[in-house]
Amino acid sequence: MKQYPRVLTIAGSDSGGGAGIQADIKTISATGGYAASAITAITVQNTIGVEQVVGISPEIVAAQIQAVISDIGVDAIKIGMLHSTEIICAIAEQIRKWNITNVVLDPVMISTSGHKLIEDSAIEALKTELFPLARVITPNIPEAEYLTGIQIASQKDLPQIAQKLSKTGNVSVLMKAGHATENELIDIFYNAEDNTTTELRSPRIETKNTHGTGCTMSSAFASFLAQGYSLTDAAKAAKEYINQAILSGAQYEIGHGHGPVDHFFRLHK
């Protein structure tokens, strides 16, 4: 019998469908993986913004992870929105228990609309509990500034920032450049396993449909790792996927704010 590349996404639910668990499941499915999920929070949101966040109990989050891994198993885990220190610690305990090494952590802190999605006390726990268990972290510029305390003036700063973040947990870092102002965006992937830095270049796409781009890219990364890609090849494939999803999604209009990318762009050609 054939075996699916199995990806467990641990993240918050987005009622608008453009980010979080919903974006993760679409992305994993579109890139050839089998998506299972553990929901960490329920958000009340749409394309305009986040109205409310309600955390799921750490016990239920842990039970979801346990249920999936004990039966289905996993080839990679993607971690997104984590609302509290207690949930972070519960997830870290499960990762250690099951000895999961293919972990992509997207340190989600602020939504596209500017709403804070994590408690202040949880940020330190994120760095101390989960960074050392992750294989890759995928911060954007505001998240990297928050984590390092260093203001990023331009894309030229990203390689240095990526290496600085890597040292917090001996973890590889995909620094996303989407918040930069240059016409050509240059994401930086620092591979801590072979000490190499790769530039992932793409032209800026003028669109307001950028909701869930970070969730989508990190889920694609995890999906490609689950399929056996090397770290650097998975980073390149994830970059290509998100570029095409943004480009295709720019042609659509959903809602009155930041719409989603087109996760299933391959079906629409």
CSV table of N, CA and C in Angstrom, one decimal, residues 9 20 37 40 56 67-68 72 85 116 125 129-130 139 165 171 188-189 194 205 207 219-220 222 224 256 258:
chain,number,residue,atom,x,y,z
A,9,THR,N,-0.3,19.9,11.3
A,9,THR,CA,-0.2,21.3,11.6
A,9,THR,C,-0.8,21.6,12.9
A,20,GLY,N,-3.9,30.4,9.1
A,20,GLY,CA,-4.0,29.4,10.2
A,20,GLY,C,-4.2,28.0,9.7
A,37,SER,N,-4.4,17.9,11.9
A,37,SER,CA,-4.4,19.2,12.6
A,37,SER,C,-4.6,19.0,14.1
A,40,THR,N,-5.0,25.2,18.3
A,40,THR,CA,-4.5,25.8,19.5
A,40,THR,C,-5.4,26.9,20.0
A,56,ILE,N,-7.5,27.3,23.2
A,56,ILE,CA,-7.9,26.0,23.5
A,56,ILE,C,-7.0,25.5,24.7
A,67,ALA,N,-3.4,12.0,19.7
A,67,ALA,CA,-4.3,11.2,18.9
A,67,ALA,C,-3.8,11.0,17.4
A,68,VAL,N,-3.3,12.0,16.9
A,68,VAL,CA,-2.8,12.0,15.5
A,68,VAL,C,-1.6,11.1,15.4
A,72,ILE,N,-2.0,7.8,13.2
A,72,ILE,CA,-1.6,8.1,11.8
A,72,ILE,C,-0.1,8.3,11.6
A,85,THR,N,1.9,30.5,27.1
A,85,THR,CA,3.1,29.7,27.6
A,85,THR,C,2.7,28.2,27.8
A,116,LYS,N,-2.2,41.6,17.7
A,116,LYS,CA,-1.3,40.7,18.4
A,116,LYS,C,-1.9,39.4,18.7
A,125,ALA,N,9.0,31.7,26.3
A,125,ALA,CA,8.8,30.3,26.2
A,125,ALA,C,9.0,29.7,24.8
A,129,GLU,N,11.6,26.9,24.8
A,129,GLU,CA,11.0,25.6,24.8
A,129,GLU,C,11.0,25.0,23.3
A,130,LEU,N,10.6,25.8,22.3
A,130,LEU,CA,10.4,25.3,21.0
A,130,LEU,C,11.5,25.5,20.0
A,139,PRO,N,10.6,33.2,10.5
A,139,PRO,CA,10.0,34.5,10.9
A,139,PRO,C,10.0,35.5,9.7
A,165,LEU,N,19.4,34.5,14.9
A,165,LEU,CA,18.3,33.7,15.4
A,165,LEU,C,18.6,32.3,15.4
A,171,VAL,N,19.1,26.3,15.1
A,171,VAL,CA,18.0,25.9,14.2
A,171,VAL,C,18.2,26.7,12.9
A,188,ILE,N,16.0,35.0,2.8
A,188,ILE,CA,17.3,34.4,3.2
A,188,ILE,C,17.0,33.1,3.9
A,189,PHE,N,17.6,32.0,3.4
A,189,PHE,CA,17.6,30.7,4.1
A,189,PHE,C,19.0,30.4,4.6
A,194,ASP,N,24.4,22.7,7.4
A,194,ASP,CA,25.6,22.7,6.6
A,194,ASP,C,26.3,24.0,6.5
A,205,ILE,N,5.1,41.5,-5.9
A,205,ILE,CA,3.8,41.4,-6.6
A,205,ILE,C,2.9,42.4,-5.9
A,207,THR,N,-0.3,43.4,-4.7
A,207,THR,CA,-1.6,42.9,-4.3
A,207,THR,C,-1.9,43.1,-2.9
A,219,SER,N,3.9,25.9,5.9
A,219,SER,CA,3.2,24.7,5.7
A,219,SER,C,3.8,24.0,4.4
A,220,ALA,N,4.0,24.8,3.4
A,220,ALA,CA,4.6,24.2,2.2
A,220,ALA,C,6.0,23.6,2.5
A,222,ALA,N,7.1,22.4,5.4
A,222,ALA,CA,6.9,21.2,6.1
A,222,ALA,C,6.4,20.0,5.2
A,224,PHE,N,7.1,19.7,2.0
A,224,PHE,CA,8.2,19.2,1.1
A,224,PHE,C,9.2,18.4,2.0
A,256,HIS,N,-13.3,42.5,2.0
A,256,HIS,CA,-13.0,43.9,1.8
A,256,HIS,C,-11.7,44.3,2.3
A,258,HIS,N,-7.6,42.2,3.4
A,258,HIS,CA,-6.5,41.4,2.9
A,258,HIS,C,-7.0,40.0,2.5
